[in-house]
Coordinates of C-alpha atoms in Angstrom, one line a residue:
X1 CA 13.4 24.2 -3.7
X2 CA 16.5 24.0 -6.3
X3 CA 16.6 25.5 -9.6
X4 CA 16.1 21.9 -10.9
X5 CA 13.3 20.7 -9.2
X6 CA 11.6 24.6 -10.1
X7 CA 12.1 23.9 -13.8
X8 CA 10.8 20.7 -13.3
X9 CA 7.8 21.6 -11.8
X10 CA 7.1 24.2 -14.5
X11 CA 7.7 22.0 -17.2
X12 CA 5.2 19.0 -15.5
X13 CA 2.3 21.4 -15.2
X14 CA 3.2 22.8 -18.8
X15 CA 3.7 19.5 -20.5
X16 CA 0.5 18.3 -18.6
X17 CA -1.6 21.4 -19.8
X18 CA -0.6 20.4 -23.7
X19 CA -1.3 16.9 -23.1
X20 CA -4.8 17.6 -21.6
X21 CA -5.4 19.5 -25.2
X22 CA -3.6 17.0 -27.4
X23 CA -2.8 13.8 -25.9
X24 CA -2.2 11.9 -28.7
X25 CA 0.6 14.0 -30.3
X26 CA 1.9 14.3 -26.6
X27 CA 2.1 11.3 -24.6
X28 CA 5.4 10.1 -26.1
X29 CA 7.0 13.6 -24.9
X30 CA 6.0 12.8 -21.3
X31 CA 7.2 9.7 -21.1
X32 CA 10.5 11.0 -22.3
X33 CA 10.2 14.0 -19.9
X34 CA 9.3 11.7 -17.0
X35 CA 12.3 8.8 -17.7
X36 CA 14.9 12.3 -17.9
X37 CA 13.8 13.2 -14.2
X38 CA 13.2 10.4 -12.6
X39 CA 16.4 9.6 -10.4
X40 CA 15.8 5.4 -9.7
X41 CA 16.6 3.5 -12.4
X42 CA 13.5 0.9 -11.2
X43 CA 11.2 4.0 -11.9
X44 CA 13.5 4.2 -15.3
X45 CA 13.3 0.8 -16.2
X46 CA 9.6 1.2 -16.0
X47 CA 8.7 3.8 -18.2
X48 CA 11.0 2.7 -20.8
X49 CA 8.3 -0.8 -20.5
X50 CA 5.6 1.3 -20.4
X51 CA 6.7 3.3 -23.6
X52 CA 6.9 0.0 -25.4
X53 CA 3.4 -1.1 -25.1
X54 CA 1.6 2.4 -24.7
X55 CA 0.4 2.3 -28.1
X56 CA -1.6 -1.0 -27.5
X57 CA -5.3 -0.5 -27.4
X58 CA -5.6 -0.6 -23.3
X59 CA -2.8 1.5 -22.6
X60 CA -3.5 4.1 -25.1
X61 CA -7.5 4.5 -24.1
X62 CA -6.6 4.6 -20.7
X63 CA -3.6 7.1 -20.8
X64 CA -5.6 9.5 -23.2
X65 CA -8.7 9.2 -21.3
X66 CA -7.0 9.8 -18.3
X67 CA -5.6 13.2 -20.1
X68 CA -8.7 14.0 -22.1
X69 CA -11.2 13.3 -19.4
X70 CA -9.8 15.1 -16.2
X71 CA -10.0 18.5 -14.5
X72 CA -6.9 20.4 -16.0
X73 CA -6.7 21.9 -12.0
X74 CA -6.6 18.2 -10.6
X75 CA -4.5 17.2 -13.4
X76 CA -1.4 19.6 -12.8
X77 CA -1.8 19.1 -9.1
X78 CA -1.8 15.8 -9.0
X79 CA 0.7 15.6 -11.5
X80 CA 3.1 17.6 -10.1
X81 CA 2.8 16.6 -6.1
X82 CA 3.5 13.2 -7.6
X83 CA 6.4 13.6 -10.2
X84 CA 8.0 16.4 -8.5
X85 CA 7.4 16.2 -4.8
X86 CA 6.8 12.1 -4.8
X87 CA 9.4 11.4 -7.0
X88 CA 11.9 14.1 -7.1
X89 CA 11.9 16.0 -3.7
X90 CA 10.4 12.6 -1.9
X91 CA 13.2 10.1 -3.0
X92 CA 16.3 13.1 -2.6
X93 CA 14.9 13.3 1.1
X94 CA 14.4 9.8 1.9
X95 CA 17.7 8.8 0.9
X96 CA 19.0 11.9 3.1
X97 CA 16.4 10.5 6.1
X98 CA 18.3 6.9 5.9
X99 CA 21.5 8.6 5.9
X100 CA 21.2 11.0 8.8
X101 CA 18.5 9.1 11.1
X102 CA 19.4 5.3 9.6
X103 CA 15.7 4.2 9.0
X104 CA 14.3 3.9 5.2
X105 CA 12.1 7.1 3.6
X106 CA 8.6 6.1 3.6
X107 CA 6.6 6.0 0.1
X108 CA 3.7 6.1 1.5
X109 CA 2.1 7.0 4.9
X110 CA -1.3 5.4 5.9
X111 CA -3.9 7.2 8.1
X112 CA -7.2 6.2 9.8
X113 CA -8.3 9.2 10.8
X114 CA -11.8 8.0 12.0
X115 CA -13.5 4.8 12.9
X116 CA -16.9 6.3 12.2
X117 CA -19.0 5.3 10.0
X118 CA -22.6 6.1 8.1
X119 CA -22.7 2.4 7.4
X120 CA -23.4 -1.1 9.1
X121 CA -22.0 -3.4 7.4
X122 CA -22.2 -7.1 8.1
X123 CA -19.1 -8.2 10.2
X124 CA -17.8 -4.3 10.8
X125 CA -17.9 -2.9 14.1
X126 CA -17.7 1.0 12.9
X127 CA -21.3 1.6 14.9
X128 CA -19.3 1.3 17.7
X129 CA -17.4 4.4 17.6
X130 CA -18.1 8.0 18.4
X131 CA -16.4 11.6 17.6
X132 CA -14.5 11.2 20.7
X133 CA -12.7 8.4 18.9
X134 CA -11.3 10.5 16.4
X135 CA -7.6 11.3 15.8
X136 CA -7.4 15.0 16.6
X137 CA -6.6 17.0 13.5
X138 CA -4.0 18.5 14.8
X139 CA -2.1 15.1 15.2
X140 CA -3.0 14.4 11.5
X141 CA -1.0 17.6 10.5
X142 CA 1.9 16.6 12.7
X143 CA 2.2 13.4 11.6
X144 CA 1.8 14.7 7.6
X145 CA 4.6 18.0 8.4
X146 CA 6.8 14.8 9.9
X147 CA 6.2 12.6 7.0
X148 CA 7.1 15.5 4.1
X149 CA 10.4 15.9 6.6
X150 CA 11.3 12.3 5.6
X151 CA 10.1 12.6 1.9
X152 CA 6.7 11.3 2.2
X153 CA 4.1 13.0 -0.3
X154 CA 1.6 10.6 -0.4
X155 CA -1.1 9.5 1.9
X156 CA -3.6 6.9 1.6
X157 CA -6.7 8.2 4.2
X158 CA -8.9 5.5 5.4
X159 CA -11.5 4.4 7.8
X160 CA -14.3 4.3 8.5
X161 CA -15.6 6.0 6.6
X162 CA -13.2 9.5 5.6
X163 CA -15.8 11.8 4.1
X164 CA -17.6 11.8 7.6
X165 CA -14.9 13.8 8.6
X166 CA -15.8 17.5 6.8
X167 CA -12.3 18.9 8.6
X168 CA -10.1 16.7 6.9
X169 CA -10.5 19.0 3.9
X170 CA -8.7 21.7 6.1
X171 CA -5.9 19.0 5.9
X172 CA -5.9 18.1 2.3
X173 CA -5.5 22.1 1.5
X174 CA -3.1 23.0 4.2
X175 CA -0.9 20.4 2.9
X176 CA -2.0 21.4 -1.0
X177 CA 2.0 19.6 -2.0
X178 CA 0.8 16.2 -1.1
X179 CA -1.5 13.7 -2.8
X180 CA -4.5 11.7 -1.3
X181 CA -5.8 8.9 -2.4
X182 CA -8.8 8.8 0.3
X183 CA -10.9 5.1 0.8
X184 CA -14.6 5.8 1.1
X185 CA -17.6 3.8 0.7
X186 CA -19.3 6.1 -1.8
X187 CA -22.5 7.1 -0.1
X188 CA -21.7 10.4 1.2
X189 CA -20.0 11.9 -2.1
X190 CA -22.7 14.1 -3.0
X191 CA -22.5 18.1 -5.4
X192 CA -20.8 19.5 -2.1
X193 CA -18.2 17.0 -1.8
X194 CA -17.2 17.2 -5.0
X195 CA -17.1 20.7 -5.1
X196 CA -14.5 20.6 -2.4
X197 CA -12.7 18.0 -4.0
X198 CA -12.5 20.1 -7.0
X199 CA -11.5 23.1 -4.9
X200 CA -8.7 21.2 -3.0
X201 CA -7.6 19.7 -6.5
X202 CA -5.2 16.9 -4.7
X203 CA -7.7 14.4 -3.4
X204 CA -8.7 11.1 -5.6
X205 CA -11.1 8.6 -4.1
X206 CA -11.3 5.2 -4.2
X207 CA -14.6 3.7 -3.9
X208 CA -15.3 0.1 -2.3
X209 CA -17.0 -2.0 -3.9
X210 CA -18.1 -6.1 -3.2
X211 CA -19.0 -7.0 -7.0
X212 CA -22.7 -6.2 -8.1
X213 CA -26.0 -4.9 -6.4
X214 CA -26.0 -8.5 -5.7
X215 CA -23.0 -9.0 -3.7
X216 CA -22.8 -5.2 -2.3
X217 CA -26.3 -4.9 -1.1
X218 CA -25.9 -7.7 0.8
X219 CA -23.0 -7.0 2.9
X220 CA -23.6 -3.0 3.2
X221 CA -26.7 -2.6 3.1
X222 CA -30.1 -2.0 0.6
X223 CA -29.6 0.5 -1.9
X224 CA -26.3 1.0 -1.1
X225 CA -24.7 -0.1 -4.8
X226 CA -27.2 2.6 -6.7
X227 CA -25.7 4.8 -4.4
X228 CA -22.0 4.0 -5.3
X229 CA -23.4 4.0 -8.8
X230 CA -24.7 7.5 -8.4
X231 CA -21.1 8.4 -6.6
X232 CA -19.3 7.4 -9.5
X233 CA -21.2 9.0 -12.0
X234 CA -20.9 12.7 -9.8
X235 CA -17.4 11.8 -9.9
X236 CA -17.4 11.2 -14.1
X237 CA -19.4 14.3 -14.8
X238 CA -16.6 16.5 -13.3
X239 CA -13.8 14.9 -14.6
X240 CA -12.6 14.0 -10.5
X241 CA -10.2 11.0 -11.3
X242 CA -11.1 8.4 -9.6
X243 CA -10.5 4.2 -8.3
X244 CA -12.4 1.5 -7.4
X245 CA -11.2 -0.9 -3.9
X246 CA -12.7 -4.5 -4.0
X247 CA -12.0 -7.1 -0.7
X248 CA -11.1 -10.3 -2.6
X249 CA -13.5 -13.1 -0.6
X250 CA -13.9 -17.1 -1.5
X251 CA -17.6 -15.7 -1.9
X252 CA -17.2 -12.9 -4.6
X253 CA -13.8 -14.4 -6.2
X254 CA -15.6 -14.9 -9.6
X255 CA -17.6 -12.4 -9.4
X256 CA -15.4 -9.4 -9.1
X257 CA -12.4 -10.9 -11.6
X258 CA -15.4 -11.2 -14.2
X259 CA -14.4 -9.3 -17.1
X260 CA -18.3 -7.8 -17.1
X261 CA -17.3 -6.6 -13.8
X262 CA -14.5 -4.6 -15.2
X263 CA -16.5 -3.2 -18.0
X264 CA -19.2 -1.8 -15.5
X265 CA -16.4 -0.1 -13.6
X266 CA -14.2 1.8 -16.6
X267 CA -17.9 2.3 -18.2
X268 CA -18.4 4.5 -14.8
X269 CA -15.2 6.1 -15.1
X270 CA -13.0 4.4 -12.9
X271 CA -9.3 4.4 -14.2
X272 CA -7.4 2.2 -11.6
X273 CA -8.3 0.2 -8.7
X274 CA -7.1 -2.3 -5.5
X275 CA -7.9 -5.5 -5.2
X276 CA -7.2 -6.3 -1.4
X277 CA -7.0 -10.2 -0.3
X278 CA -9.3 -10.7 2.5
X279 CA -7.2 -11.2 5.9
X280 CA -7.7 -13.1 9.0
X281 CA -7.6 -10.3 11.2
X282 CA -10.0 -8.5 13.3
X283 CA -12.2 -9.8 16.3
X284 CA -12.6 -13.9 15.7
X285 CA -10.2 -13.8 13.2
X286 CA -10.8 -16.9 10.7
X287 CA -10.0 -18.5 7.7
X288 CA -13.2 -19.0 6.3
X289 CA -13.6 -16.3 4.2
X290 CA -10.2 -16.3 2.8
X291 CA -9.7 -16.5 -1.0
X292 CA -8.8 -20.5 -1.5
X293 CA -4.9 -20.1 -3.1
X294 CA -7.0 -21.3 -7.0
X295 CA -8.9 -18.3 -6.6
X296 CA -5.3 -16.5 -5.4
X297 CA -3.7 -17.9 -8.5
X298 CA -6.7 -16.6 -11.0
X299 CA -6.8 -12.6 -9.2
X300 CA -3.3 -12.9 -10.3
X301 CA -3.6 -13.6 -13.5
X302 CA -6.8 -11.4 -14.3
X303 CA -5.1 -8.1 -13.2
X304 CA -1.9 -9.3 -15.4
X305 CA -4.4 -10.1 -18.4
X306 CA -7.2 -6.7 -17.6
X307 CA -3.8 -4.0 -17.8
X308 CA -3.1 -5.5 -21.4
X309 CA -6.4 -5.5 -22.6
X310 CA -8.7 -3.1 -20.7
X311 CA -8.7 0.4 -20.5
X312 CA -7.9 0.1 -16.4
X313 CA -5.3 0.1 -14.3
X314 CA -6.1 -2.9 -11.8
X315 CA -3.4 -3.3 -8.5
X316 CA -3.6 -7.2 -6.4
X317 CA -1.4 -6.2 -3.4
X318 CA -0.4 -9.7 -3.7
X319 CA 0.2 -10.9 -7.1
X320 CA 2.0 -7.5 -7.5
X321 CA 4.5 -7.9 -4.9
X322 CA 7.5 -8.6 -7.3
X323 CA 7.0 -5.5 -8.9
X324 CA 8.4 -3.8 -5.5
X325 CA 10.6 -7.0 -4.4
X326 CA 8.2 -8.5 -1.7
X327 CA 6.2 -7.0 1.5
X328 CA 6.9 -2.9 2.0
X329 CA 5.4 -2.9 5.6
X330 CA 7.1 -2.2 8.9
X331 CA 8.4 1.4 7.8
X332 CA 10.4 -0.2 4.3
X333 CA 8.2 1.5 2.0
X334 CA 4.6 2.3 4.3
X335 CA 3.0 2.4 7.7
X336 CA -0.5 2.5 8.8
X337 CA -1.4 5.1 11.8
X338 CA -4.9 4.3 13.5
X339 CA -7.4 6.3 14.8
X340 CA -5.8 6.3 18.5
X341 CA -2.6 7.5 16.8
X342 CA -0.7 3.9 17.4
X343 CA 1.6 3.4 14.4
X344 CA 1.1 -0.4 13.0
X345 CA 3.3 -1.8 10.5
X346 CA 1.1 -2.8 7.9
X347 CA -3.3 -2.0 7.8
X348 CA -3.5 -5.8 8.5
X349 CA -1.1 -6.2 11.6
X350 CA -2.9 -4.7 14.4
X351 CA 0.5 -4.2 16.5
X352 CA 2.0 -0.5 17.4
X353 CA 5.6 0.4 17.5
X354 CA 4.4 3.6 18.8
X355 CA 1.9 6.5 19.5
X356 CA 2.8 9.0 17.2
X357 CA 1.0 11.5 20.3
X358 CA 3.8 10.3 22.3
X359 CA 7.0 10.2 20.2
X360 CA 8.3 11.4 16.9
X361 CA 7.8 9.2 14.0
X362 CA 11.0 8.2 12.9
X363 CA 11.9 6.9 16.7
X364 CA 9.0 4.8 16.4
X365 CA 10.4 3.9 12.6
X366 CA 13.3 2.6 15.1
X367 CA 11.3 0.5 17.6
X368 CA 11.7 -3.7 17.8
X369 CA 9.1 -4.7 16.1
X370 CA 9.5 -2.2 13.2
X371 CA 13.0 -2.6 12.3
X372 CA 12.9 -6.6 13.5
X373 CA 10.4 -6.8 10.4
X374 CA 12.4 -4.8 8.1
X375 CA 15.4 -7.2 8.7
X376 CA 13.6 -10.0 7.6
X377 CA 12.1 -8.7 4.5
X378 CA 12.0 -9.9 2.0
X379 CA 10.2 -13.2 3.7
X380 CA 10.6 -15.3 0.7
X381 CA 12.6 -15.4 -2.6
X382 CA 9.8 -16.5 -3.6
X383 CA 8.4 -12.7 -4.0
X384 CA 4.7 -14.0 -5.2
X385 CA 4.2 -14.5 -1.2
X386 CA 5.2 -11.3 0.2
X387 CA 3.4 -11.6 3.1
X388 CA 4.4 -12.8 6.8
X389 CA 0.9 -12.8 8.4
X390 CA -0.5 -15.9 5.7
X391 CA 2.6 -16.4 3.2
X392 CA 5.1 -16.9 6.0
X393 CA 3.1 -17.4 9.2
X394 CA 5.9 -18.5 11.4
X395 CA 8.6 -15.9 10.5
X396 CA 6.0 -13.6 12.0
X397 CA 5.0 -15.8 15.2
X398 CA 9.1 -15.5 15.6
X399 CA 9.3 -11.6 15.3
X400 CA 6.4 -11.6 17.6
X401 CA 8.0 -13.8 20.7
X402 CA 10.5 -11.8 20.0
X403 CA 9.6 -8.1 19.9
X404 CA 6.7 -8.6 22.5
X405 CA 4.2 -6.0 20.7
X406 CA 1.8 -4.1 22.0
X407 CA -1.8 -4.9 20.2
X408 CA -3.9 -2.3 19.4
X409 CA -7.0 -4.2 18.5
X410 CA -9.1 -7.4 20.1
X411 CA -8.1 -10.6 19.1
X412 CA -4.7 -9.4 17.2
X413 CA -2.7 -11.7 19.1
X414 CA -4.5 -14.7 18.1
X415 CA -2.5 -15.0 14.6
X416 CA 0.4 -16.2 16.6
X417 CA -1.0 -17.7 20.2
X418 CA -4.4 -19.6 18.4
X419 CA -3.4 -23.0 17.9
X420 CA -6.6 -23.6 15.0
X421 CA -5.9 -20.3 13.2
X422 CA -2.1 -21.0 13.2
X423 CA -2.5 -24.7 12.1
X424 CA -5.0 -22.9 9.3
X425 CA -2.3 -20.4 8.5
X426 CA 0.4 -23.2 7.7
X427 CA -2.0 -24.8 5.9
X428 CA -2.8 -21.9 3.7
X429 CA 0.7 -21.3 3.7
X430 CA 2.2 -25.0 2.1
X431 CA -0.7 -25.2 -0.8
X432 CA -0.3 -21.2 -2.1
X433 CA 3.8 -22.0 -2.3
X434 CA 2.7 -25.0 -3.9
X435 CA 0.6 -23.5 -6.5
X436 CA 2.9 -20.3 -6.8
X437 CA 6.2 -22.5 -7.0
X438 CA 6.1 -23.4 -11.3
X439 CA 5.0 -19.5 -12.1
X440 CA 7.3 -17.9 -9.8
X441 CA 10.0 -20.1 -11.9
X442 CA 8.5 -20.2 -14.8
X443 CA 6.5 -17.3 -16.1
X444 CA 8.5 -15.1 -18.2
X445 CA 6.5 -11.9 -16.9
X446 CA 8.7 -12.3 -13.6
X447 CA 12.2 -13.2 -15.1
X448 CA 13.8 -9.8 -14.2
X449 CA 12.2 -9.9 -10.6
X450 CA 13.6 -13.6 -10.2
X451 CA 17.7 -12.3 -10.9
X452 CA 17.0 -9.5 -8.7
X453 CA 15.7 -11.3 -5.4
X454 CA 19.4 -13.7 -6.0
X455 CA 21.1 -10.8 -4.8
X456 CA 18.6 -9.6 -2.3
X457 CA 19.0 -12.8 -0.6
X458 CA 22.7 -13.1 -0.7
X459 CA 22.8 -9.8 0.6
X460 CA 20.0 -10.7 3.3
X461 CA 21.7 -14.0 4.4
X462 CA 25.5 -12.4 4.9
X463 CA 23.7 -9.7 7.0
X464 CA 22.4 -11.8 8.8
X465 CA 25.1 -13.7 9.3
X466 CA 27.4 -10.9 10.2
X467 CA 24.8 -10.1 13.0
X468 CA 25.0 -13.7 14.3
X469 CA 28.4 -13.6 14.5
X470 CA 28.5 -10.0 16.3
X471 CA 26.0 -11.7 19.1
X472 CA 28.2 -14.7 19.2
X473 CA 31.5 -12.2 19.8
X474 CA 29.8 -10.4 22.3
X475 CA 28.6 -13.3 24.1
X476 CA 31.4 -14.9 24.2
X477 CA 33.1 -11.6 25.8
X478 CA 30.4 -11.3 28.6
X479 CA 31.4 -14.9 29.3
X480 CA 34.7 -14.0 29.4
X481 CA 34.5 -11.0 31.6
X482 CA 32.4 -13.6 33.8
X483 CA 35.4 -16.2 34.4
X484 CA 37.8 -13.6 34.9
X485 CA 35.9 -11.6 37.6
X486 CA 35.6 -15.6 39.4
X487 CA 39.0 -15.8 39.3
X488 CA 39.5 -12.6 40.4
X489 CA 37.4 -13.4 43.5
X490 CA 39.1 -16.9 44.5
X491 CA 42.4 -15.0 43.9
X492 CA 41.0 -12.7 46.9

């Protein structure tokens, strides 16, 4: 570690320890503190927006609770694996990764380190798996020690169902530099959990939720909501930050973008959360389900309107894709690694580039598929439909004829062989660019992500270009090595 990033570090956990006493007099220092360190000017250019509004109602409440209202131990740790390792240490060795091994450093690393489940929920096939099915821990180390070697700090653990796994806390503490934001369903977070969340002081669940006792009770189970409600509340009382994951449906759209909804959810504690389209994915994949693109269009603009005037920090993977210029899947900015160990590139494409028992992760960073997908990114300049699996349906069905991917789960291949899901998918596809075309163009919010994704294109179409024209030259000079060796045979 360099001198800098050492008086970095002491200064985060100081500056945080002050702020945890005195947040109002404070806040202002850390933003300063975090803009001076901070080595992307993105990151820079968003601070200097957050400063701006910070003192509005929301913001404020949220920021000082945050300080005011978490365990000082959790609050340095967290703080400091994700200023100075995330954003200091992290970016320095990603951009040293590209360089030397040529693929991009990876924000984020996604694990499934278990398919088990205490649950049976409708639709899920969790009951299904045993301990057998588990990813050995000693793989979940390996991949973690490779992921820190490219930069990675951060690590989203999900299921199943994570806290039926008691070892994994042997991970969180070995690897006490990194952050975890860990998925669970809520029911097993009981005083012994969160005393080893506590203890471990780098873990932050995020608890699933469908909407109400209504709309969860139905699809987990009876009793289950009280249960999450019970969760949360442990989770309050000892100042564990915590976040909340909701599965956007056509059946609990209104529901769970209810500003009621909201209010029950900060009221418990929570301080950010995920709101995660439903996919067509899975065995008998189908559309049904799927938000409509209204209800799309209306998730979008109830996270933009709840982080100006709620105490909460809601996240739509969708609606929020300019804010990181389009899709970050297939090893640009994440990965997701399964319980078998077969590295996909996104949690909804159930394709592997790899077995990360078998080869080093940044070889399988290197594979087709993965780097076929990162050459097409961003899918759209149209950055409010970031996604190739229902934004751009056919640029995936296209990478897929043409990478040939192994899938790694039953039915995966029917997003690009099943004639009614991929007529569905087009569908889907022509009314959201419809309904996202005026607000992409229009809405002030995105004017800075609109000039960026000009040059991102440009930049996309000569390289692409330059490859065509490399394929063309060498085709041309196998063709001519063809007519020459005939010649050279009739000469004979």
């Amino acid at each position: 570690m360099s001198v800098k990033t050492s008086v970095a570090g002491y200064l985060v956990k100081r500056t945080l320890t002050y702020a945890h006493k005195d947040p109002e007099k404070n806040v202002d220092k850390i933003l300063d503190f975090l803009k001076m360190i901070t080595p992307i000017k993105m990151y820079k250019d968003q601070i200097d927006s957050v400063k701006k509004n910070i003192h509005k109602d929301s913001y404020w409440t949220l920021l000082t609770s945050v300080l005011k209202n978490s365990d000082l131990k959790i609050l340095n740790t967290l703080g400091y694996n994700f200023v100075v390792n995330t954003l200091l240490i992290g970016v320095q060795k990603n951009n040293e990764a590209e360089k030397k091994y040529g693929v991009p450093g990876l924000f984020t690393i996604l694990i499934s380190p278990t398919m088990r489940c205490n649950l049976k929920c409708v639709g899920c096939y969790a009951g299904e798996y045993t301990r057998k099915d588990d990813l050995p821990l000693e793989v979940i180390d390996s991949i973690i020690t490779q992921g820190k070697e490219l930069g990675t700090y951060l690590y989203t653990i999900l299921g199943g169902e994570p806290f039926i796994r008691d070892d994994l806390f042997e991970i969180y503490k070995k690897h006490k530099d990194c952050a975890f934001q860990v998925f669970t369903n809520g029911t097993l977070i009981d005083e012994e959990v969160v005393k080893k969340i506590k203890d471990c002081a780098n873990v932050m669940p995020v608890l699933s939720v469908e909407g109400f006792e209504k709309e969860t009770d139905e699809r987990r189970g009876k009793g289950v909501y009280q249960k999450l409600m019970n969760a949360m509340d442990l989770l309050r009382e000892n100042k564990i930050p915590f976040g909340f994951s909701v599965t956007y449906t056509r059946l609990n759209a209104e529901t769970v973008t209810d500003e009621k909804f909201l209010d029950m959810l900060i009221n418990k504690g929570a301080i950010f959360g995920w709101y995660f389209l439903y996919m067509p994915v899975g065995r008998e994949p189908s559309t049904e389900l799927m938000a409509t693109p209204e209800q799309r269009k209306k998730l979008g603009e109830f996270t933009r309107w709840s982080r100006e005037n709620k105490p909460i920090w809601p996240m739509d993977f969708w609606n929020d894709a300019p804010y990181v210029t389009g899709c970050i899947a297939g090893g640009r900015r994440y990965v997701h690694i399964n319980h078998k160990g077969e590295v996909e590139p996104c949690i909804f494409l159930h394709f592997s580039g790899g077995n990360v028992k078998d080869k080093p992760l940044v070889e399988i960073l290197k594979s087709p598929l993965f780097t076929t997908i990162r050459k097409f990114q961003p899918f759209n300049k149209n950055l409010l439909m970031p996604c190739e699996i229902i934004d751009e349906p056919k640029v995936f069905r296209y990478i897929y004829k043409k990478t040939k991917p192994q899938a790694t789960d039953l039915d995966a291949d029917l997003i690009a062989t099943d004639e009614t899901l991929m007529k569905n998918l087009d569908e889907y596809s022509k009314n959201i660019s419809k309904i996202y075309k005026d607000i992409w163009e229009k809405e002030p919010v995105f004017e800075r992500y609109r000039n960026y994704i000009k040059e991102v294109m440009e930049e996309k179409k000569k390289r692409l270009n330059q490859e065509a024209l490399e394929k063309r030259k060498r085709y041309e000079e196998i063709l001519k090595r063809k007519e020459e060796k005939e010649v050279a045979e009739k000469i004979n």
